[in-house]
PDB file of C-alpha atoms in Angstrom:
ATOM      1  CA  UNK A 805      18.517   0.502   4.096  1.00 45.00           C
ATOM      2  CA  UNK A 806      21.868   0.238   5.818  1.00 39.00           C
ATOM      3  CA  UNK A 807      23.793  -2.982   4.969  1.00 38.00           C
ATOM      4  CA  UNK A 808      23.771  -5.944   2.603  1.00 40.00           C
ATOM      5  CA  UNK A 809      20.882  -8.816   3.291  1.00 51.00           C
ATOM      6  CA  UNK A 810      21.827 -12.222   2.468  1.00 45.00           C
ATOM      7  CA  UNK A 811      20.927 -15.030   1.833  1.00 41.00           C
ATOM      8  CA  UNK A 812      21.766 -14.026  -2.201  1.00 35.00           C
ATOM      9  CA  UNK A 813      24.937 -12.793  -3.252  1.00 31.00           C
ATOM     10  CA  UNK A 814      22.819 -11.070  -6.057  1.00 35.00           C
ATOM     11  CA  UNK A 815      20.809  -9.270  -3.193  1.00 40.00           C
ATOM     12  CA  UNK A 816      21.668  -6.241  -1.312  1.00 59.00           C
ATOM     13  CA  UNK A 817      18.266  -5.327  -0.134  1.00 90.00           C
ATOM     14  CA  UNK A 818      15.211  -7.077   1.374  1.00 92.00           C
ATOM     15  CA  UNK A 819      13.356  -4.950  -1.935  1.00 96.00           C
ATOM     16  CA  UNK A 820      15.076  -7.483  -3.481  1.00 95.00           C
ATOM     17  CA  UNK A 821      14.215 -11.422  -1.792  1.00 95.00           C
ATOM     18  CA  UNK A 822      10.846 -11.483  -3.666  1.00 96.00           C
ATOM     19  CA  UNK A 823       8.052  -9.424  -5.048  1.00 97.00           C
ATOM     20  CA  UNK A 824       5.917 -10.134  -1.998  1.00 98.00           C
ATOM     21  CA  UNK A 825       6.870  -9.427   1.688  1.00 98.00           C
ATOM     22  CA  UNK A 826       4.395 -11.309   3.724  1.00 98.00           C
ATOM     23  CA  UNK A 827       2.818  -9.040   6.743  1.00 98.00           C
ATOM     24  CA  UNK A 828       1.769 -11.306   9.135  1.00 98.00           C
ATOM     25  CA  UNK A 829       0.438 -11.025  12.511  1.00 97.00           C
ATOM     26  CA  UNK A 830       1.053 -13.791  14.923  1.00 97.00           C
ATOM     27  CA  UNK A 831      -1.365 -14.579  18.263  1.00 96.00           C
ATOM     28  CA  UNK A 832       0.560 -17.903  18.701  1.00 96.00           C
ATOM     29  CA  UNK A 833       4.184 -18.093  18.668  1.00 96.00           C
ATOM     30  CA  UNK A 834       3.485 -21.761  18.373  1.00 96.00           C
ATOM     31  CA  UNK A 835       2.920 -21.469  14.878  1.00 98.00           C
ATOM     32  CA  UNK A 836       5.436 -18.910  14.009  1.00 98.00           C
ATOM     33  CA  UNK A 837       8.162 -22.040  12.946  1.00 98.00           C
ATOM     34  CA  UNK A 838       5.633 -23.918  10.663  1.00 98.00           C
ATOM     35  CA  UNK A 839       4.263 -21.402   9.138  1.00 98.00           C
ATOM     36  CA  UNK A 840       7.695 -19.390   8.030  1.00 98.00           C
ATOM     37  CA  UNK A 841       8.413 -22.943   6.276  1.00 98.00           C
ATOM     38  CA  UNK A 842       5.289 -22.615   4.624  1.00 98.00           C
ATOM     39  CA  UNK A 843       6.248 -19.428   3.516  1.00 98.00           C
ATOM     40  CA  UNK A 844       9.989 -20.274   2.177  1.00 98.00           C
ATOM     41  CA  UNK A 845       8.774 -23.459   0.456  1.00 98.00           C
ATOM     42  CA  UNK A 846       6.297 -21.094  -1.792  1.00 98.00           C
ATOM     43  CA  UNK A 847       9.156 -18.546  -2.579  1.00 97.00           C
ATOM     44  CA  UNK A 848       8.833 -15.892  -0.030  1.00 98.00           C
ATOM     45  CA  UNK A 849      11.821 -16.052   2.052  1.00 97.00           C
ATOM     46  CA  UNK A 850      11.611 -12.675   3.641  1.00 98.00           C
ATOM     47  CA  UNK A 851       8.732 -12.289   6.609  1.00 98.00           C
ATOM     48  CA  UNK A 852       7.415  -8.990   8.299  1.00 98.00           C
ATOM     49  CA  UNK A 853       6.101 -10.316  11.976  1.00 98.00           C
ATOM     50  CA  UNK A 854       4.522  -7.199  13.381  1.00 98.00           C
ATOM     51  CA  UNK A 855       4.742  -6.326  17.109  1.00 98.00           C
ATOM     52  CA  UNK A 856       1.034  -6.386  17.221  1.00 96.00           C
ATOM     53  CA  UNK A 857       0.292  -9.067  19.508  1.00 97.00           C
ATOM     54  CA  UNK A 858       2.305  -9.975  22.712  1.00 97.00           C
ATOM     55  CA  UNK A 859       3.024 -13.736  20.696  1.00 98.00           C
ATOM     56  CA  UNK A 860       5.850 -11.755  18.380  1.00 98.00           C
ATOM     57  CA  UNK A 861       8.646 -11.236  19.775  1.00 98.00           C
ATOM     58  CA  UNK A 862       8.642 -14.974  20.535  1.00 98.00           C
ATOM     59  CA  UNK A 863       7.600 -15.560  16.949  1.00 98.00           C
ATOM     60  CA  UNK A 864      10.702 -13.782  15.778  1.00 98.00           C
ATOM     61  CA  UNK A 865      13.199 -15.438  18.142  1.00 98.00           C
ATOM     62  CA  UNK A 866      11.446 -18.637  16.765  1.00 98.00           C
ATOM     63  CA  UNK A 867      11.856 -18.258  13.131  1.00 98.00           C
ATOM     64  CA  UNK A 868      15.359 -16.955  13.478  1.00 98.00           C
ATOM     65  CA  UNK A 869      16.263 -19.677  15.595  1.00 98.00           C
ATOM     66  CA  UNK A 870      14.680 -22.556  13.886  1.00 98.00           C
ATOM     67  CA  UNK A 871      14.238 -21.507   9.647  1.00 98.00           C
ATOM     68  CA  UNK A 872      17.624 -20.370   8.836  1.00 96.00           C
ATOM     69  CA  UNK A 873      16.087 -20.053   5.349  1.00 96.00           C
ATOM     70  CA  UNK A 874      14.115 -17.371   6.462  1.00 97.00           C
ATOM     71  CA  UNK A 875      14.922 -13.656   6.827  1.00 97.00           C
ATOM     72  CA  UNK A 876      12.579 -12.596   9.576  1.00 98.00           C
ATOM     73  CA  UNK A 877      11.957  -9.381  10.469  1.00 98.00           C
ATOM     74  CA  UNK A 878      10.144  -7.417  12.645  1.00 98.00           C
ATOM     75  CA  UNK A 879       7.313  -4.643  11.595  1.00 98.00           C
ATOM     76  CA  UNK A 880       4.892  -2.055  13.319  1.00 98.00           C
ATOM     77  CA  UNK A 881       8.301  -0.334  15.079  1.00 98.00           C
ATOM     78  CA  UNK A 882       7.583   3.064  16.748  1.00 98.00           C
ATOM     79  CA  UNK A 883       9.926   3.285  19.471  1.00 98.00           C
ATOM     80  CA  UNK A 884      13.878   2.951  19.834  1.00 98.00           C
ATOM     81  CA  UNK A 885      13.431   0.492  22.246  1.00 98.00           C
ATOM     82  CA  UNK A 886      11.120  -1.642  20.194  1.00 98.00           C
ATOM     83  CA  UNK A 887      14.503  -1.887  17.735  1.00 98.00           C
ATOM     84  CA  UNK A 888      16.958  -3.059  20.627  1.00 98.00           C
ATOM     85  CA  UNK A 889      14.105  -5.795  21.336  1.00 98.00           C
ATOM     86  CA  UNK A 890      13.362  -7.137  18.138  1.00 98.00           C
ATOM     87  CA  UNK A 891      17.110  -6.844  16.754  1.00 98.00           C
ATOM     88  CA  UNK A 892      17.590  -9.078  20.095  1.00 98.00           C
ATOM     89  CA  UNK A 893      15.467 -11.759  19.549  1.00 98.00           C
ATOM     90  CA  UNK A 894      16.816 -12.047  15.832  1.00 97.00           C
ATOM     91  CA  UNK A 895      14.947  -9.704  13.423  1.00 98.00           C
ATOM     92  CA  UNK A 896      17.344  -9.228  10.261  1.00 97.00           C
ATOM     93  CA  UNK A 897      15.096  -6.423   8.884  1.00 97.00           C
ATOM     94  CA  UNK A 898      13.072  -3.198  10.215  1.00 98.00           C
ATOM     95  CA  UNK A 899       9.767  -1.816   9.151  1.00 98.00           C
ATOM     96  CA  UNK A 900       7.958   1.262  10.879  1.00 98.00           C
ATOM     97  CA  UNK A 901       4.590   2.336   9.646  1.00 98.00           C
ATOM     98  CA  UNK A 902       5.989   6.408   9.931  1.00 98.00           C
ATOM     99  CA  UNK A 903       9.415   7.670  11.089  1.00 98.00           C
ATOM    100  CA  UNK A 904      10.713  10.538  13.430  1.00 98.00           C
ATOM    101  CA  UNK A 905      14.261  11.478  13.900  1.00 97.00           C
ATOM    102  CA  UNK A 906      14.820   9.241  17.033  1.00 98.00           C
ATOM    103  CA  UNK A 907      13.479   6.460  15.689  1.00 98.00           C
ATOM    104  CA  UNK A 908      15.536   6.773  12.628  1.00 98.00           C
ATOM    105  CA  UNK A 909      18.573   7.223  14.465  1.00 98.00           C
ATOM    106  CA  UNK A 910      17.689   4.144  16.647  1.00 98.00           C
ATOM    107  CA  UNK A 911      16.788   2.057  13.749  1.00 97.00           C
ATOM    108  CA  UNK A 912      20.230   3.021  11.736  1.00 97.00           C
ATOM    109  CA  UNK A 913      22.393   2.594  15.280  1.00 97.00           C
ATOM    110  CA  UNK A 914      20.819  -1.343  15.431  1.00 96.00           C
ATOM    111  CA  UNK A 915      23.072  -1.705  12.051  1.00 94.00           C
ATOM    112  CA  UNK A 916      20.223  -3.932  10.706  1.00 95.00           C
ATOM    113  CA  UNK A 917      18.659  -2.430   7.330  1.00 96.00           C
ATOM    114  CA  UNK A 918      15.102  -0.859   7.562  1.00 97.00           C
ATOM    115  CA  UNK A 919      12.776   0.328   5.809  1.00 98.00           C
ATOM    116  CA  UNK A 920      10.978   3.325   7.107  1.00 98.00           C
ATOM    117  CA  UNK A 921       7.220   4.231   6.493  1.00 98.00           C
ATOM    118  CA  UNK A 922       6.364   7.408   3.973  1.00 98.00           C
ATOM    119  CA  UNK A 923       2.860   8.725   2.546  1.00 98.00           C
ATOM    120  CA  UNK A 924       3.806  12.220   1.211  1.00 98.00           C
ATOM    121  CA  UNK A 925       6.920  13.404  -1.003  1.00 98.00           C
ATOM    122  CA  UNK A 926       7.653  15.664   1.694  1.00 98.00           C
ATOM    123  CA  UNK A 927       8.883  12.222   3.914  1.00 98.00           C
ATOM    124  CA  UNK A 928      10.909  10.780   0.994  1.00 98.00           C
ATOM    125  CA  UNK A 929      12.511  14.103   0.516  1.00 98.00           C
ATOM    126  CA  UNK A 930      13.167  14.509   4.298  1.00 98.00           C
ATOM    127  CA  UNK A 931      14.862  10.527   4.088  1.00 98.00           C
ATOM    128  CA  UNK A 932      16.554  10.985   0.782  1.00 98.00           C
ATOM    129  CA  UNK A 933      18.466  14.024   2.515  1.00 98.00           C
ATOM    130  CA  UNK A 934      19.357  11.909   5.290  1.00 97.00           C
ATOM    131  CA  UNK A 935      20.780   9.055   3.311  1.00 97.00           C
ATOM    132  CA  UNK A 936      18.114   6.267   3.209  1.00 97.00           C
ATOM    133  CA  UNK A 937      16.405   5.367  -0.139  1.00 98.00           C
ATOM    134  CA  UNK A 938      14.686   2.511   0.215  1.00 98.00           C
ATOM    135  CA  UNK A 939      11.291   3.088   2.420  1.00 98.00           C
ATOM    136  CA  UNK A 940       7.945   1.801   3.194  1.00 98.00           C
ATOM    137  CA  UNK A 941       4.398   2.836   1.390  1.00 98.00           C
ATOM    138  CA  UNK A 942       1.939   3.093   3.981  1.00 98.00           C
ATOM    139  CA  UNK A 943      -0.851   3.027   3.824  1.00 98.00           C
ATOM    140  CA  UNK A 944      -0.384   2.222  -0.021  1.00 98.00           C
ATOM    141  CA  UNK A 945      -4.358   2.532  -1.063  1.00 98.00           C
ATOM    142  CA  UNK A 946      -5.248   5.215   0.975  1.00 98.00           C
ATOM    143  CA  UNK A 947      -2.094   7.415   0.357  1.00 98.00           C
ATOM    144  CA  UNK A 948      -3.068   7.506  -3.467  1.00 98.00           C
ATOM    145  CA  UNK A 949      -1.683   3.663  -4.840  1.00 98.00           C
ATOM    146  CA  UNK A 950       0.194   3.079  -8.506  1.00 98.00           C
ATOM    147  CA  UNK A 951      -0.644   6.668  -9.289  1.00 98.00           C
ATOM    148  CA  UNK A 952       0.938   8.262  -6.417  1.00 98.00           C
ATOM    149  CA  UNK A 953       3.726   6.271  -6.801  1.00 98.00           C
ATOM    150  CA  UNK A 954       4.052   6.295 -10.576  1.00 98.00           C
ATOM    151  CA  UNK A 955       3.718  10.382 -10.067  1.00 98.00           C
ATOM    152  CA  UNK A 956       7.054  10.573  -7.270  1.00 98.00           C
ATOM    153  CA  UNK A 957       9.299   7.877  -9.967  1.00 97.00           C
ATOM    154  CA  UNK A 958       9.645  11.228 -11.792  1.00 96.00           C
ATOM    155  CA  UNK A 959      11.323  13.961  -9.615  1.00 98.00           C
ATOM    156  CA  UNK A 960      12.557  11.112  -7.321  1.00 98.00           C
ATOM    157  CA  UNK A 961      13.919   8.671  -8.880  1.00 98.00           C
ATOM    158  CA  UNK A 962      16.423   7.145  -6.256  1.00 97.00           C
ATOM    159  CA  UNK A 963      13.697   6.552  -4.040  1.00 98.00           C
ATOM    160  CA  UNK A 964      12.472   2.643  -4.119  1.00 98.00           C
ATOM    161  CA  UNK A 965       9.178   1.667  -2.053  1.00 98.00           C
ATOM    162  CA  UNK A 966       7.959  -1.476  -0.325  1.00 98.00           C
ATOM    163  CA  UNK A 967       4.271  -0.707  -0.750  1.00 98.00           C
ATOM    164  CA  UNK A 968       1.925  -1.951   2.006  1.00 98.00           C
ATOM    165  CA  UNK A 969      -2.032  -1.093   3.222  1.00 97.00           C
ATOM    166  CA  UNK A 970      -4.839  -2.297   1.199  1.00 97.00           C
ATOM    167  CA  UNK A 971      -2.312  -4.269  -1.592  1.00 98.00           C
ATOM    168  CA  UNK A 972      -3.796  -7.632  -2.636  1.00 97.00           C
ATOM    169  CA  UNK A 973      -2.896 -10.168  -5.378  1.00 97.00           C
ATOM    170  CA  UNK A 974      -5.641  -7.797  -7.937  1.00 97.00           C
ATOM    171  CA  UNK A 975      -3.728  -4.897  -7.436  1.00 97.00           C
ATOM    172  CA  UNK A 976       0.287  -6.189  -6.853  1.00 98.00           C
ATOM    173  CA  UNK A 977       0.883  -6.734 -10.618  1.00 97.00           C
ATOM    174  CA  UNK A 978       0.116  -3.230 -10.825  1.00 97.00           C
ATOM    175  CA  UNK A 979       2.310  -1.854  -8.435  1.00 98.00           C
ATOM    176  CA  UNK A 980       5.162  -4.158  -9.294  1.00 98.00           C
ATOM    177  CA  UNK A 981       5.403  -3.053 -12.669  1.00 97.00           C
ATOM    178  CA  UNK A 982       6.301   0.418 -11.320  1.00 98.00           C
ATOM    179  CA  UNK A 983       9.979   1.402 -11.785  1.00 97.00           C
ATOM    180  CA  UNK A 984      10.227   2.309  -7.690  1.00 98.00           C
ATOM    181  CA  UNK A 985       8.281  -0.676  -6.631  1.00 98.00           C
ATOM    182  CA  UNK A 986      10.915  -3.077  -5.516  1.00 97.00           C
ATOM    183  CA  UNK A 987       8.166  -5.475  -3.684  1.00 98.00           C
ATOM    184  CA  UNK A 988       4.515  -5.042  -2.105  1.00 98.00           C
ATOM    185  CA  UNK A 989       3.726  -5.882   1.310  1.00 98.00           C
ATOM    186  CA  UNK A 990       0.456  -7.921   2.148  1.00 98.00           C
ATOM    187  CA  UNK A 991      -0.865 -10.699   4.379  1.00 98.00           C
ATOM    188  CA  UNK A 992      -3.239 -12.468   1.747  1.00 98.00           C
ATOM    189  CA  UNK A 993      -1.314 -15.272   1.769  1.00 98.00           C
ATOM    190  CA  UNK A 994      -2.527 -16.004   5.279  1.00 98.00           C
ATOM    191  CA  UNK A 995      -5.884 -16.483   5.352  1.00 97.00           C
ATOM    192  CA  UNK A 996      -7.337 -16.627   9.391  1.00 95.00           C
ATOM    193  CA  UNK A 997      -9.403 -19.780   8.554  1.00 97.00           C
ATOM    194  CA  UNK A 998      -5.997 -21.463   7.203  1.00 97.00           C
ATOM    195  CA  UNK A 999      -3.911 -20.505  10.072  1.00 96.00           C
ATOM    196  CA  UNK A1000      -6.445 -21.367  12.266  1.00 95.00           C
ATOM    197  CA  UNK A1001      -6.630 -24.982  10.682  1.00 97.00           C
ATOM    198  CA  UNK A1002      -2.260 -24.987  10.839  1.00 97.00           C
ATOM    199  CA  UNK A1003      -3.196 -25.774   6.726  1.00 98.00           C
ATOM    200  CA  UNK A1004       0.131 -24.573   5.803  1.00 98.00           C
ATOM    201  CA  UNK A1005      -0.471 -26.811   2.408  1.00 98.00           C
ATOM    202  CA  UNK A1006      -2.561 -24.241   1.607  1.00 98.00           C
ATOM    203  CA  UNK A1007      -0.500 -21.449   3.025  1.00 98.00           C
ATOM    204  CA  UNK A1008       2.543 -23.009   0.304  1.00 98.00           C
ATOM    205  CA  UNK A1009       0.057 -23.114  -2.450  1.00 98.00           C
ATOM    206  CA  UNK A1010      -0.804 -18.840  -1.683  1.00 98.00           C
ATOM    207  CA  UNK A1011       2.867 -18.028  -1.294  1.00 98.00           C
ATOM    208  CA  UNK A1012       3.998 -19.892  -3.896  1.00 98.00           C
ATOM    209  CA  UNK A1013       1.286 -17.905  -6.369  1.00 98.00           C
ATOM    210  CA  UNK A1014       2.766 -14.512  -5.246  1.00 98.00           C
ATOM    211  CA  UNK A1015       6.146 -15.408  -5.387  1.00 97.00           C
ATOM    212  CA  UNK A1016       5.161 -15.158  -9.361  1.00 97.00           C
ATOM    213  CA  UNK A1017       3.357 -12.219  -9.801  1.00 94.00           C
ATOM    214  CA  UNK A1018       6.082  -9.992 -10.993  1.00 80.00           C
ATOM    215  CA  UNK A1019       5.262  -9.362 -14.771  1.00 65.00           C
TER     216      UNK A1019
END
């Protein structure tokens, strides 16, 4: 990623906020504010929004406007001018499911850090050459999991991986214990049925249980 992340001192890299990055997916900007401070009060100050719904670029602008504690970014980027929106409307981090050269160059011009998607060494490799070490692990299950992983720490060791797809609160320990695992990526802190019901006691109460599942 390109450039230091507060709000820590300690922290250089969104890898780095917590050992979960919550994935969520917003249909209501409306409860984009509440439920970021649902999210920071259990521990997980740094929040994916993905541009899968036409609600989140108003949920990011939301968040960054009204939970300072946050650091919101934006997810599910394919296209440069997807980063000039989102970096806009206040997104302090990048996440793309894949990469191309474009969107690599668009994502390192916005001067906000990123973390680009991989699923084969070839794509680290092809990164590593160009500079960036810290990338996304998508789709984490189905690209081969801990054992994938565990089998690129080896011959790539400068490459650190935000793993996402299929990654639950079962299977996190697993891949946080992994020496290029800085944090997973996952949404089951949100359940539908507790979004739904704006039961963001609940929502705390999830967040705040994967904010400690480092081992």
């Amino acid at each position: 990623m390109s450039s230091p992340l507060p709000p820590s001192p300690a922290c250089s890299s969104v890898l780095d906020l917590a050992p979960v990055l919550p994935v969520v997916v917003i249909d209501d900007a409306a409860v984009a504010v509440p439920l970021a401070r649902a999210l920071v009060a259990g521990g997980l100050p740094a929040i994916e929004v993905t541009l899968r719904t036409p609600a989140a670029l108003g949920a990011i602008r939301a968040i960054a406007g009204e939970v300072p504690e946050a650091v919101v970014g934006a997810g599910t980027l394919i296209t440069p001018e997807q980063v000039d929106e989102v970096v806009a409307a206040g997104a302090r981090f990048l996440v793309s499911p894949g990469w191309t050269d474009t969107l690599l160059d668009a994502m390192r011009a916005s001067g906000v850090p990123f973390l680009p998607g991989v699923s084969t060494a070839s794509e680290v490799v092809a990164l590593l050459e160009r500079g960036v070490r810290e990338m996304k692990f998508f789709p984490a299950e189905a690209a081969g999991g801990t054992a994938y992983l565990r089998s690129l720490a080896g011959p790539l060791p400068q490459a650190r991986f935000c793993p996402t797809g299929g990654v639950g609160p079962d299977t996190a320990p697993d891949y946080l214990a992994l020496p290029n695992v800085g944090c997973v990526g996952g949404s089951w802190m949100l359940p539908a049925d507790a979004v739904a019901a704006r039961n963001w006691a609940r929502v705390e109460g999830l967040a705040r249980e994967a904010a400690g599942l480092r081992p």
